[in-house]
CSV table of C-alpha atoms and ligand atoms in Angstrom, one decimal:
chain,number,residue,atom,x,y,z
D,1,MET,CA,-30.4,-10.3,14.9
D,2,ARG,CA,-28.2,-7.7,13.1
D,3,LYS,CA,-29.2,-7.0,9.5
D,4,ARG,CA,-26.5,-8.0,7.0
D,5,GLU,CA,-25.6,-5.4,4.6
D,6,LYS,CA,-24.3,-6.3,1.1
D,7,VAL,CA,-21.2,-4.4,0.2
D,8,GLU,CA,-19.3,-4.2,-3.1
D,9,ILE,CA,-15.6,-3.8,-3.0
D,10,MET,CA,-14.0,-2.5,-6.1
D,11,ILE,CA,-10.3,-2.0,-6.9
D,12,ARG,CA,-9.2,0.5,-9.5
D,13,GLU,CA,-6.4,2.9,-10.3
D,14,ALA,CA,-6.5,6.2,-8.5
D,15,ILE,CA,-7.3,9.3,-10.5
D,16,PRO,CA,-6.7,13.0,-9.7
D,17,ALA,CA,-10.3,13.4,-8.4
D,18,ASP,CA,-9.4,10.9,-5.6
D,19,ALA,CA,-6.8,13.3,-4.1
D,20,LYS,CA,-9.0,14.6,-1.3
D,21,ASP,CA,-10.1,11.2,-0.2
D,22,ILE,CA,-6.5,9.9,-0.3
D,23,ILE,CA,-5.3,12.7,1.9
D,24,ALA,CA,-8.2,12.1,4.4
D,25,PHE,CA,-7.5,8.3,4.3
D,26,SER,CA,-3.8,8.9,5.1
D,27,LYS,CA,-4.8,10.9,8.2
D,28,LYS,CA,-7.2,8.3,9.4
D,29,THR,CA,-5.0,5.3,8.9
D,30,GLY,CA,-1.9,7.2,10.1
D,31,ALA,CA,-3.7,7.6,13.5
D,32,GLU,CA,-4.8,4.0,13.6
D,33,THR,CA,-1.5,2.1,13.3
D,34,PRO,CA,2.2,2.7,14.3
D,35,TYR,CA,3.2,0.8,11.1
D,36,LEU,CA,3.1,3.6,8.6
D,37,ALA,CA,5.8,6.1,7.9
D,38,TYR,CA,3.4,8.9,9.0
D,39,GLY,CA,1.0,9.4,12.0
D,40,ALA,CA,-2.2,11.3,12.4
D,41,GLU,CA,-0.8,14.1,10.3
D,42,GLY,CA,-1.1,11.9,7.2
D,43,LEU,CA,0.7,12.7,4.0
D,44,GLU,CA,0.8,16.4,4.7
D,45,LEU,CA,0.2,17.3,1.1
D,46,SER,CA,-2.2,19.8,-0.3
D,47,GLU,CA,-5.1,18.5,-2.4
D,48,ALA,CA,-3.7,20.4,-5.5
D,49,PHE,CA,-0.3,18.8,-5.1
D,50,GLU,CA,-1.8,15.3,-4.7
D,51,GLU,CA,-3.9,15.9,-7.8
D,52,LEU,CA,-0.9,16.8,-9.9
D,53,TYR,CA,1.0,13.9,-8.5
D,54,LEU,CA,-1.8,11.5,-9.5
D,55,GLU,CA,-2.0,13.1,-12.9
D,56,ASP,CA,1.7,12.5,-13.4
D,57,LEU,CA,1.5,9.0,-12.0
D,58,MET,CA,-1.0,8.0,-14.7
D,59,GLU,CA,1.6,8.8,-17.4
D,60,LYS,CA,4.2,6.5,-15.9
D,61,ASP,CA,4.8,2.9,-16.8
D,62,ASN,CA,6.6,1.9,-13.6
D,63,ASN,CA,4.4,3.6,-10.9
D,64,VAL,CA,0.8,2.8,-9.9
D,65,MET,CA,-1.6,3.6,-7.1
D,66,LEU,CA,-4.6,1.3,-6.6
D,67,ILE,CA,-7.5,2.0,-4.4
D,68,ALA,CA,-10.2,-0.2,-2.9
D,69,THR,CA,-13.6,1.3,-2.4
D,70,ILE,CA,-16.8,0.2,-0.8
D,71,ASN,CA,-19.9,0.6,-2.9
D,72,ASN,CA,-17.9,2.8,-5.3
D,73,LYS,CA,-17.6,5.5,-2.7
D,74,GLN,CA,-15.7,5.1,0.6
D,75,LEU,CA,-11.9,4.6,0.2
D,76,ILE,CA,-10.9,1.7,2.5
D,77,GLY,CA,-7.6,0.5,1.0
D,78,LEU,CA,-4.7,1.7,-1.0
D,79,ALA,CA,-1.6,0.0,-2.5
D,80,SER,CA,1.1,1.6,-4.6
D,81,VAL,CA,4.3,1.0,-6.4
D,82,GLY,CA,6.8,3.8,-6.7
D,83,ALA,CA,9.9,3.7,-8.9
D,84,THR,CA,12.3,6.3,-10.2
D,85,ASP,CA,12.9,7.2,-13.9
D,86,LYS,CA,16.6,6.5,-13.6
D,87,PRO,CA,17.5,3.8,-16.2
D,88,LYS,CA,19.5,1.7,-13.8
D,89,LEU,CA,16.7,1.7,-11.2
D,90,ARG,CA,13.5,2.0,-13.1
D,91,HIS,CA,12.8,-1.8,-12.8
D,92,VAL,CA,12.7,-1.6,-8.9
D,93,GLY,CA,9.3,-0.8,-7.5
D,94,GLU,CA,8.7,0.1,-3.8
D,95,VAL,CA,5.4,-1.3,-2.6
D,96,GLY,CA,3.2,0.4,0.0
D,97,ILE,CA,-0.1,-0.9,1.3
D,98,THR,CA,-2.7,0.3,3.8
D,99,VAL,CA,-6.2,-1.0,4.7
D,100,GLU,CA,-8.5,0.9,7.0
D,101,LYS,CA,-8.5,-0.9,10.4
D,102,ASP,CA,-12.3,-1.6,10.4
D,103,TYR,CA,-11.7,-3.7,7.3
D,104,TRP,CA,-8.7,-5.7,8.3
D,105,GLY,CA,-8.9,-9.4,8.0
D,106,PHE,CA,-11.4,-9.6,5.2
D,107,GLY,CA,-8.8,-10.3,2.5
D,108,ILE,CA,-8.7,-6.8,1.1
D,109,GLY,CA,-4.9,-6.6,1.7
D,110,SER,CA,-4.4,-9.9,-0.1
D,111,VAL,CA,-6.4,-8.8,-3.2
D,112,LEU,CA,-4.5,-5.5,-3.3
D,113,MET,CA,-1.2,-7.3,-3.2
D,114,GLU,CA,-2.3,-9.7,-6.0
D,115,GLU,CA,-3.4,-6.8,-8.1
D,116,ILE,CA,0.0,-5.1,-7.5
D,117,GLU,CA,1.8,-8.2,-8.7
D,118,THR,CA,-0.4,-8.6,-11.7
D,119,TRP,CA,0.1,-4.9,-12.6
D,120,ALA,CA,3.9,-5.3,-12.1
D,121,ILE,CA,4.0,-8.3,-14.5
D,122,GLU,CA,1.9,-6.5,-17.1
D,123,SER,CA,4.0,-3.3,-16.8
D,124,GLY,CA,6.9,-5.1,-18.6
D,125,VAL,CA,9.2,-2.8,-16.7
D,126,ILE,CA,9.2,-3.8,-13.0
D,127,ARG,CA,11.4,-6.8,-12.3
D,128,ARG,CA,11.7,-6.4,-8.5
D,129,LEU,CA,9.1,-5.4,-5.9
D,130,GLU,CA,10.5,-4.4,-2.6
D,131,LEU,CA,9.4,-3.0,0.8
D,132,THR,CA,10.6,-2.5,4.3
D,133,VAL,CA,8.2,-3.5,7.1
D,134,HIS,CA,8.3,-2.8,10.8
D,135,GLY,CA,9.8,-5.9,12.5
D,136,GLY,CA,6.7,-6.2,14.8
D,137,ASN,CA,4.1,-6.0,12.0
D,138,GLU,CA,3.3,-9.7,12.0
D,139,ARG,CA,0.1,-9.3,10.0
D,140,ALA,CA,1.9,-7.5,7.2
D,141,ILE,CA,4.9,-9.9,7.2
D,142,HIS,CA,2.5,-12.9,7.1
D,143,LEU,CA,0.7,-11.3,4.1
D,144,TYR,CA,3.9,-10.6,2.2
D,145,GLU,CA,5.2,-14.1,2.8
D,146,LYS,CA,1.9,-15.5,1.7
D,147,MET,CA,2.3,-13.6,-1.5
D,148,GLY,CA,5.8,-15.1,-2.0
D,149,TYR,CA,7.9,-12.2,-0.8
D,150,GLN,CA,11.3,-13.2,0.7
D,151,GLN,CA,12.9,-11.7,3.7
D,152,GLU,CA,16.3,-10.3,2.6
D,153,ALA,CA,17.6,-8.5,5.6
D,154,VAL,CA,16.8,-7.2,9.0
D,155,MET,CA,17.9,-3.6,9.3
D,156,PRO,CA,18.5,-2.5,12.9
D,157,ARG,CA,17.3,1.0,13.8
D,158,ALA,CA,15.5,1.4,10.6
D,159,MET,CA,12.8,3.3,12.4
D,160,LEU,CA,12.5,5.4,15.5
D,161,ILE,CA,9.0,5.2,17.0
D,162,ASP,CA,8.2,7.0,20.3
D,163,GLY,CA,11.9,7.1,21.2
D,164,GLU,CA,12.4,3.4,20.5
D,165,PHE,CA,14.5,2.0,17.6
D,166,ILE,CA,12.7,-0.6,15.6
D,167,ASP,CA,14.1,-3.2,13.2
D,168,GLY,CA,13.0,-2.9,9.6
D,169,VAL,CA,12.6,-6.1,7.6
D,170,MET,CA,13.5,-5.8,4.0
D,171,MET,CA,11.4,-8.0,1.7
D,172,SER,CA,11.2,-8.5,-2.0
D,173,LEU,CA,9.5,-10.4,-4.8
D,174,MET,CA,11.2,-11.0,-8.2
D,175,ILE,CA,8.9,-10.4,-11.2
D,176,ASP,CA,9.8,-12.8,-14.0
V,201,COA,C1,-1.1,-5.2,6.6
V,201,COA,C2,-2.5,-4.9,6.1
V,201,COA,C3,-2.4,-4.2,4.7
V,201,COA,C4,-3.2,-6.3,5.9
V,201,COA,O1,-4.5,-6.0,5.3
V,201,COA,P1,-5.8,-7.0,5.5
V,201,COA,O2,-6.9,-6.6,4.6
V,201,COA,O3,-6.0,-7.2,6.9
V,201,COA,O4,-5.1,-8.3,4.9
V,201,COA,P2,-5.8,-9.7,4.6
V,201,COA,O5,-7.1,-9.8,5.3
V,201,COA,O6,-5.8,-10.0,3.2
V,201,COA,O7,-4.8,-10.8,5.2
V,201,COA,C5,-4.3,-10.7,6.5
V,201,COA,C6,-3.5,-11.9,6.8
V,201,COA,O8,-2.8,-11.8,8.1
V,201,COA,C7,-3.2,-12.8,9.0
V,201,COA,N1,-3.0,-12.3,10.3
V,201,COA,C8,-3.9,-11.5,11.0
V,201,COA,N2,-3.3,-11.2,12.2
V,201,COA,C9,-2.1,-11.8,12.2
V,201,COA,C10,-1.0,-11.8,13.2
V,201,COA,N3,-1.1,-11.1,14.3
V,201,COA,N4,0.1,-12.5,12.8
V,201,COA,C11,0.2,-13.1,11.7
V,201,COA,N5,-0.7,-13.1,10.7
V,201,COA,C12,-1.9,-12.4,11.0
V,201,COA,C13,-4.6,-13.2,8.6
V,201,COA,O9,-4.9,-14.5,9.0
V,201,COA,C14,-4.5,-13.1,7.1
V,201,COA,O10,-3.7,-14.3,6.6
V,201,COA,P3,-4.5,-15.4,5.7
V,201,COA,O11,-5.0,-14.8,4.5
V,201,COA,O12,-3.3,-16.4,5.5
V,201,COA,O13,-5.6,-16.0,6.6
V,201,COA,C15,-3.4,-4.1,7.1
V,201,COA,O14,-3.4,-4.8,8.3
V,201,COA,C16,-2.9,-2.7,7.3
V,201,COA,O15,-3.2,-1.8,6.5
V,201,COA,N6,-2.1,-2.5,8.3
V,201,COA,C17,-1.6,-1.1,8.7
V,201,COA,C18,-0.7,-0.5,7.7
V,201,COA,C19,0.5,-1.5,7.4
V,201,COA,O16,1.0,-2.1,8.3
V,201,COA,N7,0.9,-1.5,6.1
V,201,COA,C20,2.1,-2.2,5.8
V,201,COA,C21,3.3,-1.4,6.0
V,201,COA,S1,4.8,-2.2,5.4
């Protein structure tokens, strides 16, 4: 019989010291799934740039990056909200989420999406969360619909993957 290992999953805001792990995470997950905007090359950012980016992010009231770790070490999930400073648009947050493949199906994506919604409500600024998902990404679409996101539009040719055009599904959640 395989020995069961007790693991502790923690979710917290990313800090500049996480930059290196976030870049490595983007490379690993980019290679694991066709559903991200990048592939095995990951975010293609230097550690110094990512550190500054995270420092800047911590000052903003309409942006956040949350990370899920195992035993307070290994990064296994990440969810973010990005928004501009422009007064007419600063209430619109674009959501991104990734969980490492080995950990799919354990509810980590659901917890991260709940935390994103709670953060958005508490921000007092974000009134609309939106995202565009690969039309074939049934797992993600199911997750978003479970969280109350509505499909708003199907965008033909929103992505080009291995020479094939893919529909993008635009989804959103109003924060009231
Ligand atoms: C999408 C993603 C974040 C989900 O993370 P996760 O930790 O596996 O999510 P959860 O375990 O909380 O929930 C997965 C849900 O999908 C369901 N699901 C699994 N496979 C499915 C499928 N083929 N079709 C429909 N639903 C499916 C599960 O049953 C579960 O739903 P439930 O909670 O109602 O039972 C993760 O798969 C991922 O990172 N994918 C690659 C990156 C990506 O696609 N990001 C989104 C880009 S828009």
